[in-house]
Amino acid sequence: MRYPVLRPPYVYRWAALLSTLVVAISLLVSMFSPGLDQSPAAAQVAARQDVPAAASTPAEVSAPPADPSLIHTTARTGRYVALTFDDGPDPAYTPRILDVLARNGAVATFCMVGMQVTRHPELVRAVLGRGMRVCDHTVSHDEELSTRTEQRMTAEIQGCWADLQVAADKDVPVDYFRAPAGRWSPPMRAIASRAGMKALSWTVDTRDWAMPGAARIVASAQHDIRPGALVLLHDGGGDRTQTVDALEILLPWLKSQGYEFDFPA
Ligand SMILES: [Zn+2]
């Protein structure tokens, strides 16, 4: 009986040799050039992980869509910019920000949280004493306030207004209200309006709340600021050292570009 000799055809042997070579070469490449396996997407993920998680509560996530019922511009037209500082007052950063503003002849609007106002009433008086304006930013900075009952919204909005009056120890004009995280609802706007406050938005989000580094805060402001811009910054809600450092660069730069400082419309 004859048994056929089982030999794989040449083409299979070549294929096996080739695939072994391919595997060996790709292993060598990945060993000697570790950067190659980092696709742009992977690099972005890594970069994002470098940004300290915004451990601080308040995150005005991004610029809200333009809404005609919200204030989006400065009081005067022309080369003006309005700086707004949210989530304070804070004993570590509000006084430092007031100093930088004073050295640069700048004014700003401080959107204060009632709980902070009650803890640091002297800072409310310091802000007003420097010719700045205050803005109602609710009692507790509940970012889901737009989903709560109307009674709760009223308590949060009118409560902060009252906290500001008590802290100032005199009648204080509170011209503006800003919703926590910029999350508005028609009832919130109506409650603020009945209390004589305008709904304050912003046009430039420096993302200082994410602590990307002073240089990036400055760069994002320089890129986005136009005449009439409302700039969102923070003096409270976390470590605001980067915001203070950014202002030391940004304010002289704004002046060198011919900008003056104003309040929101
Ligand atoms: Zn806020």
PDB file of C-alpha atoms and ligand atoms in Angstrom:
ATOM      1  CA  MET A   1       0.000   0.000   0.000  1.00  0.00           C
ATOM      2  CA  ARG A   2       1.289   3.421  -0.908  1.00  0.00           C
ATOM      3  CA  TYR A   3       0.938   6.355   1.417  1.00  0.00           C
ATOM      4  CA  PRO A   4       1.199   9.831  -0.063  1.00  0.00           C
ATOM      5  CA  VAL A   5       3.918  11.958   1.476  1.00  0.00           C
ATOM      6  CA  LEU A   6       2.146  14.809   3.311  1.00  0.00           C
ATOM      7  CA  ARG A   7       4.110  17.875   2.441  1.00  0.00           C
ATOM      8  CA  PRO A   8       2.501  21.310   2.559  1.00  0.00           C
ATOM      9  CA  PRO A   9       2.673  23.047  -0.770  1.00  0.00           C
ATOM     10  CA  TYR A  10       5.428  25.618  -1.116  1.00  0.00           C
ATOM     11  CA  VAL A  11       2.947  28.481  -1.044  1.00  0.00           C
ATOM     12  CA  TYR A  12       1.883  27.620   2.561  1.00  0.00           C
ATOM     13  CA  ARG A  13       5.450  27.375   3.765  1.00  0.00           C
ATOM     14  CA  TRP A  14       6.197  30.810   2.302  1.00  0.00           C
ATOM     15  CA  ALA A  15       3.075  32.246   3.913  1.00  0.00           C
ATOM     16  CA  ALA A  16       4.098  30.888   7.340  1.00  0.00           C
ATOM     17  CA  LEU A  17       7.591  32.336   6.971  1.00  0.00           C
ATOM     18  CA  LEU A  18       6.226  35.739   5.902  1.00  0.00           C
ATOM     19  CA  SER A  19       3.747  36.019   8.772  1.00  0.00           C
ATOM     20  CA  THR A  20       6.500  35.115  11.256  1.00  0.00           C
ATOM     21  CA  LEU A  21       8.639  37.884   9.773  1.00  0.00           C
ATOM     22  CA  VAL A  22       5.784  40.423   9.946  1.00  0.00           C
ATOM     23  CA  VAL A  23       5.129  39.611  13.617  1.00  0.00           C
ATOM     24  CA  ALA A  24       8.851  39.842  14.460  1.00  0.00           C
ATOM     25  CA  ILE A  25       9.272  43.193  12.676  1.00  0.00           C
ATOM     26  CA  SER A  26       6.205  44.760  14.276  1.00  0.00           C
ATOM     27  CA  LEU A  27       7.415  43.588  17.713  1.00  0.00           C
ATOM     28  CA  LEU A  28      10.818  45.189  17.093  1.00  0.00           C
ATOM     29  CA  VAL A  29       9.222  48.449  15.886  1.00  0.00           C
ATOM     30  CA  SER A  30       6.974  48.695  18.946  1.00  0.00           C
ATOM     31  CA  MET A  31       9.934  47.972  21.271  1.00  0.00           C
ATOM     32  CA  PHE A  32      12.168  50.677  19.849  1.00  0.00           C
ATOM     33  CA  SER A  33       9.620  53.407  19.148  1.00  0.00           C
ATOM     34  CA  PRO A  34       7.132  53.551  21.994  1.00  0.00           C
ATOM     35  CA  GLY A  35       5.668  56.800  20.667  1.00  0.00           C
ATOM     36  CA  LEU A  36       4.279  55.087  17.581  1.00  0.00           C
ATOM     37  CA  ASP A  37       1.562  53.273  19.427  1.00  0.00           C
ATOM     38  CA  GLN A  38       0.165  56.553  20.732  1.00  0.00           C
ATOM     39  CA  SER A  39      -2.390  57.611  18.190  1.00  0.00           C
ATOM     40  CA  PRO A  40      -3.466  61.278  18.272  1.00  0.00           C
ATOM     41  CA  ALA A  41      -6.629  60.163  20.050  1.00  0.00           C
ATOM     42  CA  ALA A  42      -4.600  58.306  22.680  1.00  0.00           C
ATOM     43  CA  ALA A  43      -2.394  61.364  23.120  1.00  0.00           C
ATOM     44  CA  GLN A  44      -5.468  63.498  23.687  1.00  0.00           C
ATOM     45  CA  VAL A  45      -6.786  61.115  26.310  1.00  0.00           C
ATOM     46  CA  ALA A  46      -3.400  61.215  28.063  1.00  0.00           C
ATOM     47  CA  ALA A  47      -3.361  65.007  27.909  1.00  0.00           C
ATOM     48  CA  ARG A  48      -6.840  65.187  29.335  1.00  0.00           C
ATOM     49  CA  GLN A  49      -5.799  62.991  32.232  1.00  0.00           C
ATOM     50  CA  ASP A  50      -3.059  65.494  33.043  1.00  0.00           C
ATOM     51  CA  VAL A  51      -5.652  68.156  33.738  1.00  0.00           C
ATOM     52  CA  PRO A  52      -6.427  68.021  37.422  1.00  0.00           C
ATOM     53  CA  ALA A  53      -9.958  66.814  37.867  1.00  0.00           C
ATOM     54  CA  ALA A  54     -12.090  69.792  38.729  1.00  0.00           C
ATOM     55  CA  ALA A  55     -12.426  68.698  42.297  1.00  0.00           C
ATOM     56  CA  SER A  56     -13.997  72.035  42.967  1.00  0.00           C
ATOM     57  CA  THR A  57     -17.754  71.939  42.756  1.00  0.00           C
ATOM     58  CA  PRO A  58     -18.582  74.695  40.327  1.00  0.00           C
ATOM     59  CA  ALA A  59     -18.029  73.957  36.724  1.00  0.00           C
ATOM     60  CA  GLU A  60     -19.480  76.409  34.300  1.00  0.00           C
ATOM     61  CA  VAL A  61     -19.008  73.786  31.695  1.00  0.00           C
ATOM     62  CA  SER A  62     -19.040  75.778  28.487  1.00  0.00           C
ATOM     63  CA  ALA A  63     -20.538  78.873  26.979  1.00  0.00           C
ATOM     64  CA  PRO A  64     -24.314  78.557  26.935  1.00  0.00           C
ATOM     65  CA  PRO A  65     -26.091  79.002  23.623  1.00  0.00           C
ATOM     66  CA  ALA A  66     -26.914  82.605  22.819  1.00  0.00           C
ATOM     67  CA  ASP A  67     -30.300  83.415  24.365  1.00  0.00           C
ATOM     68  CA  PRO A  68     -31.781  86.844  23.665  1.00  0.00           C
ATOM     69  CA  SER A  69     -33.219  87.044  27.178  1.00  0.00           C
ATOM     70  CA  LEU A  70     -29.712  86.841  28.692  1.00  0.00           C
ATOM     71  CA  ILE A  71     -27.147  89.633  28.963  1.00  0.00           C
ATOM     72  CA  HIS A  72     -24.263  88.933  26.567  1.00  0.00           C
ATOM     73  CA  THR A  73     -22.420  92.209  26.272  1.00  0.00           C
ATOM     74  CA  THR A  74     -20.887  95.176  28.079  1.00  0.00           C
ATOM     75  CA  ALA A  75     -22.863  98.277  29.086  1.00  0.00           C
ATOM     76  CA  ARG A  76     -20.922 100.519  26.702  1.00  0.00           C
ATOM     77  CA  THR A  77     -20.239  99.728  23.084  1.00  0.00           C
ATOM     78  CA  GLY A  78     -16.710  99.900  21.761  1.00  0.00           C
ATOM     79  CA  ARG A  79     -13.484  98.363  22.940  1.00  0.00           C
ATOM     80  CA  TYR A  80     -14.765  97.291  26.350  1.00  0.00           C
ATOM     81  CA  VAL A  81     -14.602  94.027  28.211  1.00  0.00           C
ATOM     82  CA  ALA A  82     -16.479  93.000  31.365  1.00  0.00           C
ATOM     83  CA  LEU A  83     -14.745  90.601  33.743  1.00  0.00           C
ATOM     84  CA  THR A  84     -16.960  88.422  35.938  1.00  0.00           C
ATOM     85  CA  PHE A  85     -15.772  86.324  38.890  1.00  0.00           C
ATOM     86  CA  ASP A  86     -17.966  83.479  40.132  1.00  0.00           C
ATOM     87  CA  ASP A  87     -18.426  81.332  43.231  1.00  0.00           C
ATOM     88  CA  GLY A  88     -16.773  83.581  45.829  1.00  0.00           C
ATOM     89  CA  PRO A  89     -16.183  85.483  47.884  1.00  0.00           C
ATOM     90  CA  ASP A  90     -13.140  83.522  49.019  1.00  0.00           C
ATOM     91  CA  PRO A  91     -10.726  84.762  51.714  1.00  0.00           C
ATOM     92  CA  ALA A  92      -7.684  83.362  49.862  1.00  0.00           C
ATOM     93  CA  TYR A  93      -8.362  84.669  46.369  1.00  0.00           C
ATOM     94  CA  THR A  94     -10.906  87.498  46.345  1.00  0.00           C
ATOM     95  CA  PRO A  95      -8.526  89.991  48.048  1.00  0.00           C
ATOM     96  CA  ARG A  96      -5.694  89.038  45.675  1.00  0.00           C
ATOM     97  CA  ILE A  97      -7.956  89.499  42.656  1.00  0.00           C
ATOM     98  CA  LEU A  98      -9.111  92.878  43.989  1.00  0.00           C
ATOM     99  CA  ASP A  99      -5.451  93.908  44.230  1.00  0.00           C
ATOM    100  CA  VAL A 100      -4.648  92.894  40.648  1.00  0.00           C
ATOM    101  CA  LEU A 101      -7.758  94.690  39.404  1.00  0.00           C
ATOM    102  CA  ALA A 102      -6.841  97.859  41.333  1.00  0.00           C
ATOM    103  CA  ARG A 103      -3.250  97.862  40.031  1.00  0.00           C
ATOM    104  CA  ASN A 104      -4.608  97.701  36.494  1.00  0.00           C
ATOM    105  CA  GLY A 105      -7.422 100.187  36.965  1.00  0.00           C
ATOM    106  CA  ALA A 106      -9.967  97.477  36.184  1.00  0.00           C
ATOM    107  CA  VAL A 107     -13.510  96.918  37.417  1.00  0.00           C
ATOM    108  CA  ALA A 108     -15.325  93.599  37.571  1.00  0.00           C
ATOM    109  CA  THR A 109     -18.576  91.959  38.615  1.00  0.00           C
ATOM    110  CA  PHE A 110     -18.540  89.309  41.347  1.00  0.00           C
ATOM    111  CA  CYS A 111     -21.217  86.600  41.151  1.00  0.00           C
ATOM    112  CA  MET A 112     -21.385  85.543  44.777  1.00  0.00           C
ATOM    113  CA  VAL A 113     -22.772  82.426  46.419  1.00  0.00           C
ATOM    114  CA  GLY A 114     -24.935  83.146  49.463  1.00  0.00           C
ATOM    115  CA  MET A 115     -23.254  80.561  51.690  1.00  0.00           C
ATOM    116  CA  GLN A 116     -19.877  82.221  51.041  1.00  0.00           C
ATOM    117  CA  VAL A 117     -21.395  85.675  51.502  1.00  0.00           C
ATOM    118  CA  THR A 118     -22.660  84.681  54.964  1.00  0.00           C
ATOM    119  CA  ARG A 119     -19.242  83.272  55.929  1.00  0.00           C
ATOM    120  CA  HIS A 120     -17.261  86.273  54.667  1.00  0.00           C
ATOM    121  CA  PRO A 121     -19.431  89.402  54.779  1.00  0.00           C
ATOM    122  CA  GLU A 122     -16.305  91.588  55.081  1.00  0.00           C
ATOM    123  CA  LEU A 123     -15.298  90.460  51.584  1.00  0.00           C
ATOM    124  CA  VAL A 124     -18.631  91.652  50.182  1.00  0.00           C
ATOM    125  CA  ARG A 125     -17.934  95.067  51.706  1.00  0.00           C
ATOM    126  CA  ALA A 126     -14.363  95.004  50.304  1.00  0.00           C
ATOM    127  CA  VAL A 127     -15.630  94.214  46.793  1.00  0.00           C
ATOM    128  CA  LEU A 128     -18.221  97.000  46.930  1.00  0.00           C
ATOM    129  CA  GLY A 129     -15.717  99.400  48.528  1.00  0.00           C
ATOM    130  CA  ARG A 130     -13.433  98.977  45.500  1.00  0.00           C
ATOM    131  CA  GLY A 131     -16.200 100.079  43.148  1.00  0.00           C
ATOM    132  CA  MET A 132     -17.036  96.595  41.916  1.00  0.00           C
ATOM    133  CA  ARG A 133     -20.546  95.243  41.344  1.00  0.00           C
ATOM    134  CA  VAL A 134     -22.110  92.149  42.867  1.00  0.00           C
ATOM    135  CA  CYS A 135     -24.263  89.549  41.169  1.00  0.00           C
ATOM    136  CA  ASP A 136     -26.611  86.978  42.748  1.00  0.00           C
ATOM    137  CA  HIS A 137     -25.343  83.423  42.138  1.00  0.00           C
ATOM    138  CA  THR A 138     -27.869  81.642  44.445  1.00  0.00           C
ATOM    139  CA  VAL A 139     -27.482  80.551  48.066  1.00  0.00           C
ATOM    140  CA  SER A 140     -25.998  77.074  47.572  1.00  0.00           C
ATOM    141  CA  HIS A 141     -24.893  76.863  43.912  1.00  0.00           C
ATOM    142  CA  ASP A 142     -27.177  73.923  43.135  1.00  0.00           C
ATOM    143  CA  GLU A 143     -26.346  73.149  39.503  1.00  0.00           C
ATOM    144  CA  GLU A 144     -29.664  71.332  39.098  1.00  0.00           C
ATOM    145  CA  LEU A 145     -31.690  74.294  40.308  1.00  0.00           C
ATOM    146  CA  SER A 146     -33.518  74.595  36.973  1.00  0.00           C
ATOM    147  CA  THR A 147     -35.179  71.228  37.696  1.00  0.00           C
ATOM    148  CA  ARG A 148     -36.365  72.104  41.234  1.00  0.00           C
ATOM    149  CA  THR A 149     -39.702  73.509  42.353  1.00  0.00           C
ATOM    150  CA  GLU A 150     -40.424  77.175  41.887  1.00  0.00           C
ATOM    151  CA  GLN A 151     -40.407  77.655  45.679  1.00  0.00           C
ATOM    152  CA  ARG A 152     -36.893  76.258  45.856  1.00  0.00           C
ATOM    153  CA  MET A 153     -35.711  78.486  42.998  1.00  0.00           C
ATOM    154  CA  THR A 154     -37.243  81.513  44.706  1.00  0.00           C
ATOM    155  CA  ALA A 155     -35.565  80.655  48.016  1.00  0.00           C
ATOM    156  CA  GLU A 156     -32.171  80.224  46.337  1.00  0.00           C
ATOM    157  CA  ILE A 157     -32.371  83.402  44.264  1.00  0.00           C
ATOM    158  CA  GLN A 158     -34.051  85.758  46.719  1.00  0.00           C
ATOM    159  CA  GLY A 159     -32.025  84.229  49.570  1.00  0.00           C
ATOM    160  CA  CYS A 160     -28.689  85.192  47.998  1.00  0.00           C
ATOM    161  CA  TRP A 161     -30.016  88.692  47.264  1.00  0.00           C
ATOM    162  CA  ALA A 162     -30.940  89.036  50.967  1.00  0.00           C
ATOM    163  CA  ASP A 163     -27.556  87.608  52.074  1.00  0.00           C
ATOM    164  CA  LEU A 164     -25.824  90.319  50.029  1.00  0.00           C
ATOM    165  CA  GLN A 165     -27.926  93.070  51.654  1.00  0.00           C
ATOM    166  CA  VAL A 166     -27.183  91.759  55.159  1.00  0.00           C
ATOM    167  CA  ALA A 167     -23.451  91.370  54.457  1.00  0.00           C
ATOM    168  CA  ALA A 168     -23.157  94.872  53.004  1.00  0.00           C
ATOM    169  CA  ASP A 169     -25.166  96.255  55.942  1.00  0.00           C
ATOM    170  CA  LYS A 170     -26.872  98.699  53.598  1.00  0.00           C
ATOM    171  CA  ASP A 171     -29.069  98.706  50.524  1.00  0.00           C
ATOM    172  CA  VAL A 172     -26.927  97.282  47.765  1.00  0.00           C
ATOM    173  CA  PRO A 173     -27.953  97.308  44.148  1.00  0.00           C
ATOM    174  CA  VAL A 174     -27.759  93.771  42.795  1.00  0.00           C
ATOM    175  CA  ASP A 175     -28.123  94.281  39.069  1.00  0.00           C
ATOM    176  CA  TYR A 176     -27.500  90.750  37.884  1.00  0.00           C
ATOM    177  CA  PHE A 177     -28.343  87.136  38.533  1.00  0.00           C
ATOM    178  CA  ARG A 178     -26.333  84.249  37.082  1.00  0.00           C
ATOM    179  CA  ALA A 179     -27.626  80.659  37.151  1.00  0.00           C
ATOM    180  CA  PRO A 180     -25.245  78.041  38.607  1.00  0.00           C
ATOM    181  CA  ALA A 181     -23.280  76.465  35.738  1.00  0.00           C
ATOM    182  CA  GLY A 182     -25.236  78.690  33.339  1.00  0.00           C
ATOM    183  CA  ARG A 183     -28.197  76.292  33.502  1.00  0.00           C
ATOM    184  CA  TRP A 184     -31.185  78.540  33.042  1.00  0.00           C
ATOM    185  CA  SER A 185     -34.909  77.953  33.056  1.00  0.00           C
ATOM    186  CA  PRO A 186     -37.760  80.382  32.288  1.00  0.00           C
ATOM    187  CA  PRO A 187     -38.964  80.405  35.943  1.00  0.00           C
ATOM    188  CA  MET A 188     -35.441  81.282  37.133  1.00  0.00           C
ATOM    189  CA  ARG A 189     -35.275  84.210  34.736  1.00  0.00           C
ATOM    190  CA  ALA A 190     -38.751  85.354  35.814  1.00  0.00           C
ATOM    191  CA  ILE A 191     -37.872  85.205  39.532  1.00  0.00           C
ATOM    192  CA  ALA A 192     -34.662  87.167  38.953  1.00  0.00           C
ATOM    193  CA  SER A 193     -36.468  89.700  36.810  1.00  0.00           C
ATOM    194  CA  ARG A 194     -39.165  90.275  39.469  1.00  0.00           C
ATOM    195  CA  ALA A 195     -36.338  91.007  41.940  1.00  0.00           C
ATOM    196  CA  GLY A 196     -34.940  93.612  39.516  1.00  0.00           C
ATOM    197  CA  MET A 197     -31.994  91.502  38.352  1.00  0.00           C
ATOM    198  CA  LYS A 198     -30.883  90.911  34.781  1.00  0.00           C
ATOM    199  CA  ALA A 199     -29.950  87.369  33.712  1.00  0.00           C
ATOM    200  CA  LEU A 200     -26.185  87.450  33.211  1.00  0.00           C
ATOM    201  CA  SER A 201     -24.515  85.132  30.715  1.00  0.00           C
ATOM    202  CA  TRP A 202     -20.935  85.189  29.368  1.00  0.00           C
ATOM    203  CA  THR A 203     -19.278  85.063  25.965  1.00  0.00           C
ATOM    204  CA  VAL A 204     -15.753  83.941  26.887  1.00  0.00           C
ATOM    205  CA  ASP A 205     -15.188  80.887  29.079  1.00  0.00           C
ATOM    206  CA  THR A 206     -11.510  80.862  30.080  1.00  0.00           C
ATOM    207  CA  ARG A 207     -12.045  77.379  31.628  1.00  0.00           C
ATOM    208  CA  ASP A 208     -10.054  78.553  34.638  1.00  0.00           C
ATOM    209  CA  TRP A 209     -12.267  76.259  36.741  1.00  0.00           C
ATOM    210  CA  ALA A 210     -10.492  73.253  35.169  1.00  0.00           C
ATOM    211  CA  MET A 211      -7.088  74.614  36.264  1.00  0.00           C
ATOM    212  CA  PRO A 212      -5.353  74.146  32.882  1.00  0.00           C
ATOM    213  CA  GLY A 213      -2.425  76.405  33.900  1.00  0.00           C
ATOM    214  CA  ALA A 214      -2.211  80.215  33.892  1.00  0.00           C
ATOM    215  CA  ALA A 215      -0.711  80.284  30.395  1.00  0.00           C
ATOM    216  CA  ARG A 216      -3.657  78.415  28.917  1.00  0.00           C
ATOM    217  CA  ILE A 217      -6.177  80.596  30.742  1.00  0.00           C
ATOM    218  CA  VAL A 218      -4.453  83.662  29.265  1.00  0.00           C
ATOM    219  CA  ALA A 219      -4.244  82.106  25.793  1.00  0.00           C
ATOM    220  CA  SER A 220      -7.914  81.158  25.720  1.00  0.00           C
ATOM    221  CA  ALA A 221      -8.932  84.677  26.808  1.00  0.00           C
ATOM    222  CA  GLN A 222      -6.617  86.278  24.240  1.00  0.00           C
ATOM    223  CA  HIS A 223      -8.047  84.061  21.528  1.00  0.00           C
ATOM    224  CA  ASP A 224     -11.732  84.670  22.303  1.00  0.00           C
ATOM    225  CA  ILE A 225     -12.027  88.235  23.595  1.00  0.00           C
ATOM    226  CA  ARG A 226     -13.796  90.691  21.267  1.00  0.00           C
ATOM    227  CA  PRO A 227     -15.123  94.186  21.981  1.00  0.00           C
ATOM    228  CA  GLY A 228     -18.101  93.831  24.341  1.00  0.00           C
ATOM    229  CA  ALA A 229     -16.982  90.431  25.684  1.00  0.00           C
ATOM    230  CA  LEU A 230     -18.213  89.082  29.018  1.00  0.00           C
ATOM    231  CA  VAL A 231     -15.400  86.984  30.462  1.00  0.00           C
ATOM    232  CA  LEU A 232     -16.103  84.125  32.871  1.00  0.00           C
ATOM    233  CA  LEU A 233     -13.510  83.660  35.632  1.00  0.00           C
ATOM    234  CA  HIS A 234     -13.623  82.321  39.198  1.00  0.00           C
ATOM    235  CA  ASP A 235     -12.498  83.715  42.547  1.00  0.00           C
ATOM    236  CA  GLY A 236     -14.039  80.858  44.534  1.00  0.00           C
ATOM    237  CA  GLY A 237     -14.924  77.178  44.435  1.00  0.00           C
ATOM    238  CA  GLY A 238     -11.362  75.834  44.483  1.00  0.00           C
ATOM    239  CA  ASP A 239      -7.696  76.752  44.189  1.00  0.00           C
ATOM    240  CA  ARG A 240      -7.703  79.921  42.079  1.00  0.00           C
ATOM    241  CA  THR A 241      -3.948  80.578  42.093  1.00  0.00           C
ATOM    242  CA  GLN A 242      -3.848  80.048  38.318  1.00  0.00           C
ATOM    243  CA  THR A 243      -6.630  82.590  37.833  1.00  0.00           C
ATOM    244  CA  VAL A 244      -4.718  85.190  39.865  1.00  0.00           C
ATOM    245  CA  ASP A 245      -1.506  84.462  37.918  1.00  0.00           C
ATOM    246  CA  ALA A 246      -3.381  84.669  34.616  1.00  0.00           C
ATOM    247  CA  LEU A 247      -4.838  88.079  35.516  1.00  0.00           C
ATOM    248  CA  GLU A 248      -1.324  89.460  36.116  1.00  0.00           C
ATOM    249  CA  ILE A 249      -0.640  88.798  32.425  1.00  0.00           C
ATOM    250  CA  LEU A 250      -4.086  89.232  30.918  1.00  0.00           C
ATOM    251  CA  LEU A 251      -4.977  92.657  32.340  1.00  0.00           C
ATOM    252  CA  PRO A 252      -1.839  94.461  31.066  1.00  0.00           C
ATOM    253  CA  TRP A 253      -2.305  92.681  27.735  1.00  0.00           C
ATOM    254  CA  LEU A 254      -5.916  93.879  27.447  1.00  0.00           C
ATOM    255  CA  LYS A 255      -4.813  97.449  28.109  1.00  0.00           C
ATOM    256  CA  SER A 256      -2.026  97.131  25.519  1.00  0.00           C
ATOM    257  CA  GLN A 257      -4.717  96.067  23.025  1.00  0.00           C
ATOM    258  CA  GLY A 258      -6.702  99.230  23.732  1.00  0.00           C
ATOM    259  CA  TYR A 259      -9.397  97.595  25.876  1.00  0.00           C
ATOM    260  CA  GLU A 260     -11.100  99.326  28.794  1.00  0.00           C
ATOM    261  CA  PHE A 261     -13.028  97.648  31.577  1.00  0.00           C
ATOM    262  CA  ASP A 262     -16.771  97.949  31.999  1.00  0.00           C
ATOM    263  CA  PHE A 263     -19.748  96.263  33.634  1.00  0.00           C
ATOM    264  CA  PRO A 264     -22.250  94.014  31.859  1.00  0.00           C
ATOM    265  CA  ALA A 265     -25.136  95.730  30.048  1.00  0.00           C
TER     266      ALA A 265
HETATM  267 ZN    ZN B   1     -20.781  79.184  39.568  1.00  0.00          ZN
END
